[in-house]
Coordinates of C-alpha atoms and ligand atoms in Angstrom, one line a residue:
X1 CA -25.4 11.7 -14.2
X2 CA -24.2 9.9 -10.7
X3 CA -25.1 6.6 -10.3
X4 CA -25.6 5.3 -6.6
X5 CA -24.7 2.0 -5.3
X6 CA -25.9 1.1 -1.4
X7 CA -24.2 -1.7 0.5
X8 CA -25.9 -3.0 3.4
X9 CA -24.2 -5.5 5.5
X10 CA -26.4 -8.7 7.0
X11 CA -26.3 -11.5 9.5
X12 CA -23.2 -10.5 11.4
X13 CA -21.0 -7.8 11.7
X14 CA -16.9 -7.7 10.8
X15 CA -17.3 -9.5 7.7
X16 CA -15.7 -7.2 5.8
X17 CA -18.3 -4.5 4.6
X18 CA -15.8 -1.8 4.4
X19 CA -13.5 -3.8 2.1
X20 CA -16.0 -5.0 0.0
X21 CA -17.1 -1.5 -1.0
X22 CA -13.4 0.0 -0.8
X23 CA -12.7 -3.0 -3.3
X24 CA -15.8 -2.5 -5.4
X25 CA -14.6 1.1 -6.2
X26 CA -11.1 -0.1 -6.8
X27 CA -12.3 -2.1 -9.7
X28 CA -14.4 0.4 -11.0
X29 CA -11.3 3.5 -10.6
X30 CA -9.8 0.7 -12.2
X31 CA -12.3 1.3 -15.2
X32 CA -11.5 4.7 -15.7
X33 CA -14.6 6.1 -13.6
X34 CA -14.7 8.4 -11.6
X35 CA -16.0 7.3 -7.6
X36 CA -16.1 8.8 -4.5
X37 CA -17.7 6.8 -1.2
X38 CA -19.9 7.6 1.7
X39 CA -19.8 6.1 4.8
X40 CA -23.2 6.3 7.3
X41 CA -22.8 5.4 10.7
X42 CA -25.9 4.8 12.5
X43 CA -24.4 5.3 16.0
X44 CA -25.4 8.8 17.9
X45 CA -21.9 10.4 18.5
X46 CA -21.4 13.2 16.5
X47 CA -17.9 11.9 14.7
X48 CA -16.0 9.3 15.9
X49 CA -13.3 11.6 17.6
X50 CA -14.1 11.5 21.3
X51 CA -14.9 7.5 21.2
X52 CA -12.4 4.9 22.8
X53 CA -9.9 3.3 19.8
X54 CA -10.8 0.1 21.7
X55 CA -13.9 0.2 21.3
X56 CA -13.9 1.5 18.1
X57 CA -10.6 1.5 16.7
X58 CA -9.4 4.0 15.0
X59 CA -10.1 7.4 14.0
X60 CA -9.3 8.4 10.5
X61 CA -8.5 12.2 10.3
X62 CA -8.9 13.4 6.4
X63 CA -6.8 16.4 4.7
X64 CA -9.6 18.6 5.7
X65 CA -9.2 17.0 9.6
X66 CA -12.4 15.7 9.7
X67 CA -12.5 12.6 12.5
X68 CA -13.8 9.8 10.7
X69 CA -15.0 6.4 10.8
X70 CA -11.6 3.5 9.7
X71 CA -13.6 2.4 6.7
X72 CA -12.1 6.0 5.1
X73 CA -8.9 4.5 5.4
X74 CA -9.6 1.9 3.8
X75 CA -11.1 4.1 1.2
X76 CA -8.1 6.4 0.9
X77 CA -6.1 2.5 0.5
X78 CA -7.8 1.2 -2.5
X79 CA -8.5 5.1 -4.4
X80 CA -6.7 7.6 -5.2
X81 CA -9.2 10.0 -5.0
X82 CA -8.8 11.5 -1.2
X83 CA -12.2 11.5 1.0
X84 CA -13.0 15.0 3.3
X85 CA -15.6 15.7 6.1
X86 CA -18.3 15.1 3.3
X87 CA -17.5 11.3 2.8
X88 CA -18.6 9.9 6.4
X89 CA -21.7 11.1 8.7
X90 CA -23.7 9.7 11.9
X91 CA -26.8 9.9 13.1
X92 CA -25.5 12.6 15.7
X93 CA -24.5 14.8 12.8
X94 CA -27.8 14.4 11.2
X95 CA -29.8 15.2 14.3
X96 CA -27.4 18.3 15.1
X97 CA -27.9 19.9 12.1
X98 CA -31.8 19.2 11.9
X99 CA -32.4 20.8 15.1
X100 CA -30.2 23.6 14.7
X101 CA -32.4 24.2 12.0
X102 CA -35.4 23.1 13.9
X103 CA -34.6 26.2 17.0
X104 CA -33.3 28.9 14.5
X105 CA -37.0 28.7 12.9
X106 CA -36.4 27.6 9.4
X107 CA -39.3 24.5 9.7
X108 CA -41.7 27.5 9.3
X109 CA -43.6 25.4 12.5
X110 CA -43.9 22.2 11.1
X111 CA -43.8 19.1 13.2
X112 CA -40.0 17.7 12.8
X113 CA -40.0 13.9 12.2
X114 CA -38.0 11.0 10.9
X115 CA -40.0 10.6 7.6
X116 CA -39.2 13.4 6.1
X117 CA -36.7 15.6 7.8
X118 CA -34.2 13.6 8.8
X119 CA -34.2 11.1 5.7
X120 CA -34.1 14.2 3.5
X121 CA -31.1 15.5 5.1
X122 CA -29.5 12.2 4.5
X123 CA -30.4 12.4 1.2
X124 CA -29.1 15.8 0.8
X125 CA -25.7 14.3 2.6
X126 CA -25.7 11.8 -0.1
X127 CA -26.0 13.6 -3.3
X128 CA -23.8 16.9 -1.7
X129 CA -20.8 13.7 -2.3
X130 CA -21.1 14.6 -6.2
X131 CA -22.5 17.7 -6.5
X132 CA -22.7 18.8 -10.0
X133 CA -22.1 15.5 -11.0
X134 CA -18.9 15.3 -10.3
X135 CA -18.6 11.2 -10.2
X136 CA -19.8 8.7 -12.5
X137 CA -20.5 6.4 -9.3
X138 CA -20.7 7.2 -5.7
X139 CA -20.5 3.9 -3.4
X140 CA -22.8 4.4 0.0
X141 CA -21.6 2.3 2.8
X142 CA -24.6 1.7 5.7
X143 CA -22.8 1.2 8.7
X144 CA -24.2 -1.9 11.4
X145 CA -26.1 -4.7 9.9
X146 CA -29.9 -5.0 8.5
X147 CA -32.1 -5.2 11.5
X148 CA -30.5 -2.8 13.9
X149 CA -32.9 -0.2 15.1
X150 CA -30.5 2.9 14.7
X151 CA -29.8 1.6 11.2
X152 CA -34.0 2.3 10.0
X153 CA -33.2 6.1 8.7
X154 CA -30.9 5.1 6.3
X155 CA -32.1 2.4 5.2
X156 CA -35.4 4.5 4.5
X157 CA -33.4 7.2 3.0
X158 CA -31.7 5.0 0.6
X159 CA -35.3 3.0 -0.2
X160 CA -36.5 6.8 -1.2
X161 CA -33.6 7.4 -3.4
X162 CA -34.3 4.4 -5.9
X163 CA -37.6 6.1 -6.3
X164 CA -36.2 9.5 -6.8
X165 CA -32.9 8.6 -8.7
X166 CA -34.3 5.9 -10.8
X167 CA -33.6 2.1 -11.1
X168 CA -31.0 2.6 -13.7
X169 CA -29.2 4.7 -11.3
X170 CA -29.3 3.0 -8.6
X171 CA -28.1 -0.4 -7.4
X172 CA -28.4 -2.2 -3.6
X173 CA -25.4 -4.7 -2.9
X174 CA -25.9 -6.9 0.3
X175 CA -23.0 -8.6 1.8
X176 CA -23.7 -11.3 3.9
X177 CA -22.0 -14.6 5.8
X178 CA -22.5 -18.3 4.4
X179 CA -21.2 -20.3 7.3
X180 CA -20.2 -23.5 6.4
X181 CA -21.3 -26.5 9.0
X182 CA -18.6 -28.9 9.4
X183 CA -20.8 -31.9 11.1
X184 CA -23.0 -31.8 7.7
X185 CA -20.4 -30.5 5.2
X186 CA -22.7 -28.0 4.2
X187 CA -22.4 -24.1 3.6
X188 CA -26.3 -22.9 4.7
X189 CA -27.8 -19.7 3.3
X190 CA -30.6 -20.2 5.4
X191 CA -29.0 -16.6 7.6
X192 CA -28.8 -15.0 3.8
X193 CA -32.2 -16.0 3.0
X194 CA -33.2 -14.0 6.1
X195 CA -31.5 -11.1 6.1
X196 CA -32.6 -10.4 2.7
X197 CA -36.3 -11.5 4.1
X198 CA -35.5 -8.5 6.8
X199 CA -34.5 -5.9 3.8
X200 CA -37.3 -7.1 1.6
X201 CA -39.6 -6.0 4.8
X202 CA -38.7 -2.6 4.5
X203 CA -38.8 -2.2 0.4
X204 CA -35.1 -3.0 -0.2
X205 CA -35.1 -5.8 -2.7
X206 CA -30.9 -5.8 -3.1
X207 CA -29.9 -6.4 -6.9
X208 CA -26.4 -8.2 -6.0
X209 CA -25.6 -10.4 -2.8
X210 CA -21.7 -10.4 -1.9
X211 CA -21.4 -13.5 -0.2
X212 CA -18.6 -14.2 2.6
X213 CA -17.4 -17.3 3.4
X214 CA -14.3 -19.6 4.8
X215 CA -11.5 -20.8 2.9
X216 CA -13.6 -22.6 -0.3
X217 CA -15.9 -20.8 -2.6
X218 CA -19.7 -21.3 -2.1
X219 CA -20.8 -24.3 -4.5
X220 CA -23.2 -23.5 -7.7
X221 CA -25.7 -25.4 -6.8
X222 CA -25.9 -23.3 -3.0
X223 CA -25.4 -20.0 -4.8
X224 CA -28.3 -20.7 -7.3
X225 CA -30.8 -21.5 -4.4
X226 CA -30.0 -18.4 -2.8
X227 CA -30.5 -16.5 -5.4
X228 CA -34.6 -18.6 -6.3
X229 CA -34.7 -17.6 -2.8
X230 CA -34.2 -14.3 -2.2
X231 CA -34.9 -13.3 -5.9
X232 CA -31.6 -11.9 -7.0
X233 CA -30.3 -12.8 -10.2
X234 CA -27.7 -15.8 -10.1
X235 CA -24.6 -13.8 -11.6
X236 CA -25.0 -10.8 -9.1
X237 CA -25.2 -13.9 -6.1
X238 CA -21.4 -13.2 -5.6
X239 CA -18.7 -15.6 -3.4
X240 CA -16.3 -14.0 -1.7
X241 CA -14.4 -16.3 0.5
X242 CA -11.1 -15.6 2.8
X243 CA -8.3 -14.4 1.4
X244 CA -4.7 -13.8 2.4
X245 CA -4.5 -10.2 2.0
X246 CA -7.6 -7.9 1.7
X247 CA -5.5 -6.5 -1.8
X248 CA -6.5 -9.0 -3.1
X249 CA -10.2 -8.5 -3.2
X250 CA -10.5 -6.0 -5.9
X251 CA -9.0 -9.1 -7.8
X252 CA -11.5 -11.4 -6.7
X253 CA -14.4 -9.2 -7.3
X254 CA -13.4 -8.2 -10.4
X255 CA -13.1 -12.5 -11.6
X256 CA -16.4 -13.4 -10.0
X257 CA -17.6 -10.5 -12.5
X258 CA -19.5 -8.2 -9.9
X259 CA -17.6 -5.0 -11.4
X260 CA -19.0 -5.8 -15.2
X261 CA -22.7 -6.5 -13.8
X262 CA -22.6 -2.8 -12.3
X263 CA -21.2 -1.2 -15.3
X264 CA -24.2 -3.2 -17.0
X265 CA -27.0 -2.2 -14.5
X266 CA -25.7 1.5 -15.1
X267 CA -24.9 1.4 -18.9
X268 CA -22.4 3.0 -18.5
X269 CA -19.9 2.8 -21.5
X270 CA -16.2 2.6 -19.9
X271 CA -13.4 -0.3 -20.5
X272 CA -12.2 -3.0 -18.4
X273 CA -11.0 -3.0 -15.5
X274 CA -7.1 -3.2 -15.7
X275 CA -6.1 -4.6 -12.0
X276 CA -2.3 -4.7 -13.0
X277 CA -1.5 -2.6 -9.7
X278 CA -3.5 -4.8 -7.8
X279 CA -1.5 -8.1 -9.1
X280 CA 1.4 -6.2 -8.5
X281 CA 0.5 -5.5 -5.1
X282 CA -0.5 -9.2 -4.2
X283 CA 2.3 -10.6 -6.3
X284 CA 5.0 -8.5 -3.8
X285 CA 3.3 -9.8 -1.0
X286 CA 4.0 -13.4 -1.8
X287 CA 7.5 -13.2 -2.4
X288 CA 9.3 -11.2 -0.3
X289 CA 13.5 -11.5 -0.4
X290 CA 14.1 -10.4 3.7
X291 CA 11.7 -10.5 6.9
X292 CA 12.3 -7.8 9.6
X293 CA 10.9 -7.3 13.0
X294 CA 9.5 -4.5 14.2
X295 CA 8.5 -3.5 17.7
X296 CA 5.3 -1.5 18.1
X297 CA 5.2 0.2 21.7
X298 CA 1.6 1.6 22.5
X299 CA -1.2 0.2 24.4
X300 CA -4.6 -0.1 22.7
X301 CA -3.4 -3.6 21.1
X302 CA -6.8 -5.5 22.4
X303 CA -8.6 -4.3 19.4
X304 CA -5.6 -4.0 16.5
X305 CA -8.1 -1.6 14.5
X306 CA -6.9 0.7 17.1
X307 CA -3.6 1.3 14.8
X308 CA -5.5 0.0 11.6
X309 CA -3.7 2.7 9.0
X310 CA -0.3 2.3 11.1
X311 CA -0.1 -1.5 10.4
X312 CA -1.2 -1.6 6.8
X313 CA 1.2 1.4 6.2
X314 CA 4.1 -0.8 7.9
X315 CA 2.7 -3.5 5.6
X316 CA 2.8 -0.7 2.4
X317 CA 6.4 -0.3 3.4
X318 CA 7.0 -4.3 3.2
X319 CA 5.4 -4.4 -0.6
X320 CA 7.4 -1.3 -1.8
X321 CA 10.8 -3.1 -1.0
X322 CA 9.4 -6.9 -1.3
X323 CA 10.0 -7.1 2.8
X324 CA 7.8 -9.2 4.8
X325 CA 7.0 -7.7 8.1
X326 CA 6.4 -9.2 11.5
X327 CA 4.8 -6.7 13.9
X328 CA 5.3 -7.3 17.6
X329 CA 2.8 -5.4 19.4
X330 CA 4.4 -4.5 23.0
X331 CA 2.0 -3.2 25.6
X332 CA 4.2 -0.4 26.8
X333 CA 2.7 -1.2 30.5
X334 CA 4.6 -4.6 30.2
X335 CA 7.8 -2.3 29.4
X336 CA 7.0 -0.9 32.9
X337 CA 6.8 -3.8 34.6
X338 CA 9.6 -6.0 33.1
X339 CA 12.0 -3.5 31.5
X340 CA 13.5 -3.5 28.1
X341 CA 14.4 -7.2 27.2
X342 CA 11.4 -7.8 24.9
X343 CA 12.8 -4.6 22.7
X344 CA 16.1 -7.0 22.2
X345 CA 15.8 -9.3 18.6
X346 CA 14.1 -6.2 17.2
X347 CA 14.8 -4.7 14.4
X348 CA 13.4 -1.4 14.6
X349 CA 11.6 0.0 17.5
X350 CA 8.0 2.3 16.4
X351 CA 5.7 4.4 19.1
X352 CA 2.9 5.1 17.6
X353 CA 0.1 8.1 19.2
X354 CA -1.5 7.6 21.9
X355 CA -3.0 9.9 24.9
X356 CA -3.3 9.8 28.4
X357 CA -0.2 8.7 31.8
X358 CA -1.0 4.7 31.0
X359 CA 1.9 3.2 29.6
X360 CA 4.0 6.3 29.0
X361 CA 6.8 6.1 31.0
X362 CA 7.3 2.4 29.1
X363 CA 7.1 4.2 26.0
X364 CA 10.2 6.4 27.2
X365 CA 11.9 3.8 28.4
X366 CA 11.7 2.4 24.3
X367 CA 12.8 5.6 23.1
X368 CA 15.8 4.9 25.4
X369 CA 16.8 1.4 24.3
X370 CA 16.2 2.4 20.6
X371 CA 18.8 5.5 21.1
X372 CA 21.6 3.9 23.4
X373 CA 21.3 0.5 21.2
X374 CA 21.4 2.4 17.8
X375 CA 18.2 0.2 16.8
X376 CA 16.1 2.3 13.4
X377 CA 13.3 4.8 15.6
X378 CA 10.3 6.4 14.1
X379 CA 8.2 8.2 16.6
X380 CA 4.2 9.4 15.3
X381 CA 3.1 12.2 17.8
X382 CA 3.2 10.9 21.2
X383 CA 5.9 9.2 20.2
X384 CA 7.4 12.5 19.2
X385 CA 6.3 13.6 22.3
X386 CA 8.5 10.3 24.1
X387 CA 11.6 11.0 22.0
X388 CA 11.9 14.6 23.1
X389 CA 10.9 14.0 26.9
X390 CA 13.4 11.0 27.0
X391 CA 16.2 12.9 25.4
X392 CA 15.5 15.9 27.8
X393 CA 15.3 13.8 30.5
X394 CA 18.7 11.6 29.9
X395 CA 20.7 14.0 27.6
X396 CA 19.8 17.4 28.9
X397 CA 19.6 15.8 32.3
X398 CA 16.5 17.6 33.2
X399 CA 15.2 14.6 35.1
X400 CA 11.5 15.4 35.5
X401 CA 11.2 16.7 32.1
X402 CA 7.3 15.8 31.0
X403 CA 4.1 16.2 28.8
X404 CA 1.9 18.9 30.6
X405 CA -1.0 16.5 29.2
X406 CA 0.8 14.5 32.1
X407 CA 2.5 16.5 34.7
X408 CA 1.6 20.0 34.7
X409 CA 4.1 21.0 37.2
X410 CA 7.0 19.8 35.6
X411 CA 10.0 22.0 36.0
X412 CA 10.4 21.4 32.5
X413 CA 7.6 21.7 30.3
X414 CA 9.0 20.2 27.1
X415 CA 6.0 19.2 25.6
X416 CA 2.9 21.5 26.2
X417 CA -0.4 23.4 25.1
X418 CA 0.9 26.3 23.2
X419 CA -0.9 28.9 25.2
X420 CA 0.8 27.6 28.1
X421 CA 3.9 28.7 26.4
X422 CA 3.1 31.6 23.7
X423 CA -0.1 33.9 23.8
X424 CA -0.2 34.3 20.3
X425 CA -1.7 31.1 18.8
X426 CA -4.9 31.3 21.0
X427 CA -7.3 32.7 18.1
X428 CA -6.0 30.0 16.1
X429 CA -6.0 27.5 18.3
X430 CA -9.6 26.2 19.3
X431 CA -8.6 23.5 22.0
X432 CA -7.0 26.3 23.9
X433 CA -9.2 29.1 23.8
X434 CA -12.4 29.2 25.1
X435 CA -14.2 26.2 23.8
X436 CA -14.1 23.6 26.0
X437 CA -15.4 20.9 24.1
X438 CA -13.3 17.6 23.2
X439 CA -15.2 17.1 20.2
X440 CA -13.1 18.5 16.8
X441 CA -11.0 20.7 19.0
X442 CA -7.3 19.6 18.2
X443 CA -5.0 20.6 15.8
X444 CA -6.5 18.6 12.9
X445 CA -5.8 17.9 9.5
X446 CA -3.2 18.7 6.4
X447 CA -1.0 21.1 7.3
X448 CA 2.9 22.3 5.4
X449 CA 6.1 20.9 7.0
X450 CA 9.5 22.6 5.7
X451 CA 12.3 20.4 6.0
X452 CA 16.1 21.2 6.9
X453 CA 18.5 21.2 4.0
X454 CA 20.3 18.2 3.8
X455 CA 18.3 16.2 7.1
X456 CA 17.6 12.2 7.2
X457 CA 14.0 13.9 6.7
X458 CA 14.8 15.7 3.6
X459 CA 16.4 13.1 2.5
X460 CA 14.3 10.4 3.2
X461 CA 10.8 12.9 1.6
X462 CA 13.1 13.9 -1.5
X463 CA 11.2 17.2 -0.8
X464 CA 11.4 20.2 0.3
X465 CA 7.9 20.8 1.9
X466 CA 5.3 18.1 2.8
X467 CA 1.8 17.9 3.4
X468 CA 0.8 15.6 6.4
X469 CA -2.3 15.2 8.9
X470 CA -2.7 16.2 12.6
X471 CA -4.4 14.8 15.6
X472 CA -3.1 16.3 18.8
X473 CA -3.6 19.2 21.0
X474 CA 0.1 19.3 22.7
X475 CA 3.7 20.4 21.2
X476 CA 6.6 20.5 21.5
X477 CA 7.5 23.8 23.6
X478 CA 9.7 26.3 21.7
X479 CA 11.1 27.8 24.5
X480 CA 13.6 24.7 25.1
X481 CA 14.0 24.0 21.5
X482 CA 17.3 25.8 21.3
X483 CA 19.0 24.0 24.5
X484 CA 17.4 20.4 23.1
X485 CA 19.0 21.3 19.4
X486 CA 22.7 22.6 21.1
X487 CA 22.6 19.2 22.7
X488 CA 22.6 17.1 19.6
X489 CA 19.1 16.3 18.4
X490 CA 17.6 18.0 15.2
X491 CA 14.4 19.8 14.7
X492 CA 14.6 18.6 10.9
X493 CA 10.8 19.8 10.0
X494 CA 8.7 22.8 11.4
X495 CA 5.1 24.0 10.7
X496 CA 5.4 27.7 8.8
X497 CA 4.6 30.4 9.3
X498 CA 3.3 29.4 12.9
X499 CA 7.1 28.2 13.7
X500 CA 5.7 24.9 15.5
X501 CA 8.2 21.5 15.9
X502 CA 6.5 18.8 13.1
X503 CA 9.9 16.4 12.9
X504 CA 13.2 15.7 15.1
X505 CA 16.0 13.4 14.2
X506 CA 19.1 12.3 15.9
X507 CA 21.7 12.8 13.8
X508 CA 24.4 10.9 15.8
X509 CA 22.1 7.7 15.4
X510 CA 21.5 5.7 12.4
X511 CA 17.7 6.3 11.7
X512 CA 16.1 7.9 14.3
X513 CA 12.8 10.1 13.3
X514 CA 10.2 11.2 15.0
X515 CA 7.3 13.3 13.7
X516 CA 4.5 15.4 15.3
X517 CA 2.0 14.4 12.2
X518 CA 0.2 11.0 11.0
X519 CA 1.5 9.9 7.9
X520 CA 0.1 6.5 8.4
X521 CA -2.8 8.4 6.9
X522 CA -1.2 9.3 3.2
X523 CA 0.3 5.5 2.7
X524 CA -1.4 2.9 0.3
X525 CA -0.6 -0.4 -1.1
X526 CA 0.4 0.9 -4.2
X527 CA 2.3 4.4 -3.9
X528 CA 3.5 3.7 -0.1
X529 CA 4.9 6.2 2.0
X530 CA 8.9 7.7 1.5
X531 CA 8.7 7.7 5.9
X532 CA 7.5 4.5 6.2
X533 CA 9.6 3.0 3.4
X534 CA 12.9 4.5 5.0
X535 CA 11.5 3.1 8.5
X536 CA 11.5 -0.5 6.4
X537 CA 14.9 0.4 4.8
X538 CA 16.4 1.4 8.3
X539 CA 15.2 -2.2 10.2
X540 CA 16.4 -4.5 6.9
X541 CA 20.2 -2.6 7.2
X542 CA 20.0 -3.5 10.9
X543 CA 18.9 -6.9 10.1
X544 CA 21.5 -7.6 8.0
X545 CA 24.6 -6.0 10.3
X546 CA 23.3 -7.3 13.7
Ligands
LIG601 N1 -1.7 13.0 23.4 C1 -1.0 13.8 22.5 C2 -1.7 15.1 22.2 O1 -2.8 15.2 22.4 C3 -0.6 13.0 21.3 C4 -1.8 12.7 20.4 C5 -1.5 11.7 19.4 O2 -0.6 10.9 19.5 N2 -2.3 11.6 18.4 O3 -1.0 16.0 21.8

């Protein structure tokens, strides 16, 4: 029988919920039992896929091309089991599906209300994670913090399910801040005596508090009055303070005891968690042998969770080959408006996706330094897009070669919607047939990618076909494919049976890649990623001969 474990996040936000949980299951995979997660977001969007990244940073597509919430990533980072459209859900879905219900009839003329319809379907959502109880444990993340009024459905929902589910299968985990006040050299709980007053409120007694704090661990004495005070056993009162790198938290958890107090709540029989991945991980971190630079040219850097799975899979890259790895981010604008000369000292040059005329023409004029200077390239999507514009542009010589998600008069559309270039994807296609919505209407998800015999791509995948996830509604056009290959650059990967451009690579250069897919999204900590790892490989040869 699935067991269900809530975590509820209290008096601030960004404290690290999402880690916490992805962690929490880490140690418990790392028992030999089987977990999957749930993330609920209490905002009213639908999915996350038509929100700003600045605002909201990023949006993690699964194999199934769901647009998720980043807290999947994170997920995906510390299991190995992979998450799908069923793992993550917002208010918006929850309403949507309700009242479709709600006009097609199937309420037989009841009143529709919060209590019960729309915590039942949450429910529903909840327990559809492990259906035929597939998992031992299934981790439920609340998105916000205790006290927000979008928050209240869940929070019912999941104050139902102890009822329903039993307290043996149930546990509520409650991470909250401990601030430590330097003028009186104290860490207060007086804001974690609160929060769980706010839960307690509304029936949610939680059985462990994760507790965050600075740089020292929360004294006994301070953990025991938190726990007389918000009646939660003192073992399950758990300290959690900053640590270098959030790999190492499954490792922290896992010594302050929190993953042997759930197994114990549960009774469930399992053995101990054996982290030796995790030290690994951590240990690789600390002791790097070289240090390489690499330049990141895209434009959403004032909130970094914008490129969340991009960074940590540059980092992945670092721990597989003991590489420490110091990421400039470059605001392609200031490309525009000062040239090149920040891209010198590099020693590799990434674009990363991106949408939209800001900033693009600096992330051409990258894709040109990287090619003219020989420096290691690896375009993701638009960056594909960049490499293939610039190379048509300053190769070809077809001087206003463009994106049509740009200029849609270019005289050379090299980069395009394919029904603006072939009638015969429009059926599978939704973003270019009739639906005009922007909502889950790219080209999404895992798709195949054949590779050329004997290509840097081949070579650097050791494979012959690859799986890898989508996010974009333009590609490359086929039509100038053939002039752009007779002109030196590869097509070294393409989408079959549809015939569609997924990887290019300049053979003439050292490392140059660029790919059409996301494989930030398939990296972890501990398996890494061959594309990112030959990236890594590329900048530490050009470290060493420049
Ligand atoms: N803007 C481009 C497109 O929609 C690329 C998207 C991306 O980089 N994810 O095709």
């Amino acid at each position: 029988m699935t067991r269900y474990i809530f975590v509820t996040g209290g008096v601030v936000s960004s404290i690290g919920k999402g880690i916490v949980t992805a962690s929490l299951a880490a140690t418990l995979e790392a028992r030999d039992l089987k977990v999957s997660m749930v993330k609920m977001d209490p905002y009213i969007n639908v999915d996350p896929g038509t929100m700003n990244p600045i605002q909201h940073g990023e949006v993690f597509v699964t194999e199934d091309g769901a647009e998720t919430d980043l807290d999947l990533g994170h997920y995906e980072r510390f299991l190995r089991n992979r998450m799908s459209q069923k793992n993550n859900f917002t208010t918006g879905s929850v309403y949507e599906a309700v009242i479709r219900r709600e006009r097609r009839g199937d309420y037989l003329g009841s009143t529709i209300q919060v209590i019960p319809h729309i915590t039942d379907e949450i429910q529903c959502r909840i327990r559809a994670v492990s259906e035929n109880d597939t998992y031992d444990v299934v981790i439920v993340e609340i998105g916000g913090t205790v006290g927000d009024i979008e928050g209240q459905p869940f929070l019912e929902a999941i104050r139902q399910m102890r009822l329903l589910e039993g307290k043996e299968r149930t546990l509520y985990i409650h991470v909250t801040l401990v601030p430590f006040v330097n003028s009186s050299g104290e860490f207060k709980t007086k804001p974690t005596q609160h929060s769980v007053k706010e839960l307690r409120s509304i029936g949610l007694q939680p059985d462990v508090l994760v507790c965050r704090c600075e740089s020292q661990e929360i004294p006994e004495d301070a953990r025991k009055k938190i726990a007389l005070f918000t009646n939660v056993q003192e073992r399950a009162v758990v300290s959690l303070r900053d640590v270098e790198s959030i790999y190492e938290v499954p490792i922290v958890l896992n010594q302050q005891g929190l993953d042997q107090f759930v197994v114990e709540q549960f009774n469930l029989k399992c053995n101990s968690a054996d982290l030796g991945e995790w030290r690994a991980v951590v240990d690789a971190l600390r002791t790097p042998s070289s240090t390489v630079s690499i330049a990141m040219v895209g434009k959403y850097f004032e909130l970094l969770d914008s490129y969340k799975s991009l960074i940590e899979a540059l980092l992945h890259a670092g721990i597989r080959s003991k590489t420490q790895i110091d990421i400039n981010y470059i605001d392609a604008e200031e490309i525009e408006q000062h040239g090149t000369t920040m891209l010198h000292q590099q020693d590799a040059i990434l674009v990363p996706g991106g949408f939209g005329e800001r900033g693009f023409e600096g992330k051409i004029q990258a894709v040109q330094f990287a090619r003219e200077k020989n420096v290691p390239y690896l375009g993701i999507c638009y960056g594909l897009h960049a490499a293939v514009i610039e190379y048509a542009r300053n190769v070809l010589g077809w001087y206003d070669a463009h994106s049509t998600e740009i200029n849609p008069k270019t005289s050379y559309p090299v980069i395009g919607l394919i029904t603006e270039w072939s009638g015969k994807y429009k059926k599978t296609h939704d973003g270019n047939s009739n639906n005009k919505d922007l909502g889950g209407t790219m080209r999404l998800g895992s798709q195949p990618c054949y590779l050329t015999e004997g290509s840097l791509a081949q070579r650097t995948y050791q494979s012959d076909v690859i799986y890898e996830r989508h996010r974009h509604r333009y590609e490359v056009n086929n039509e100038f494919v053939h002039a752009i290959e007779n002109a030196g650059m590869r097509i070294c990967g393409k989408h079959q049976p549809d015939d569609l451009v997924e990887m290019i690579e300049i053979p003439s250069q050292d490392w140059f890649i660029a790919c059409q897919f996301h494989p930030e999204f398939t990296s972890s900590p501990r398996d890494g990623h061959p594309l990112f790892e030959g990236f890594i490989h590329a900048a530490n040869r050009y470290a060493e001969t420049n």
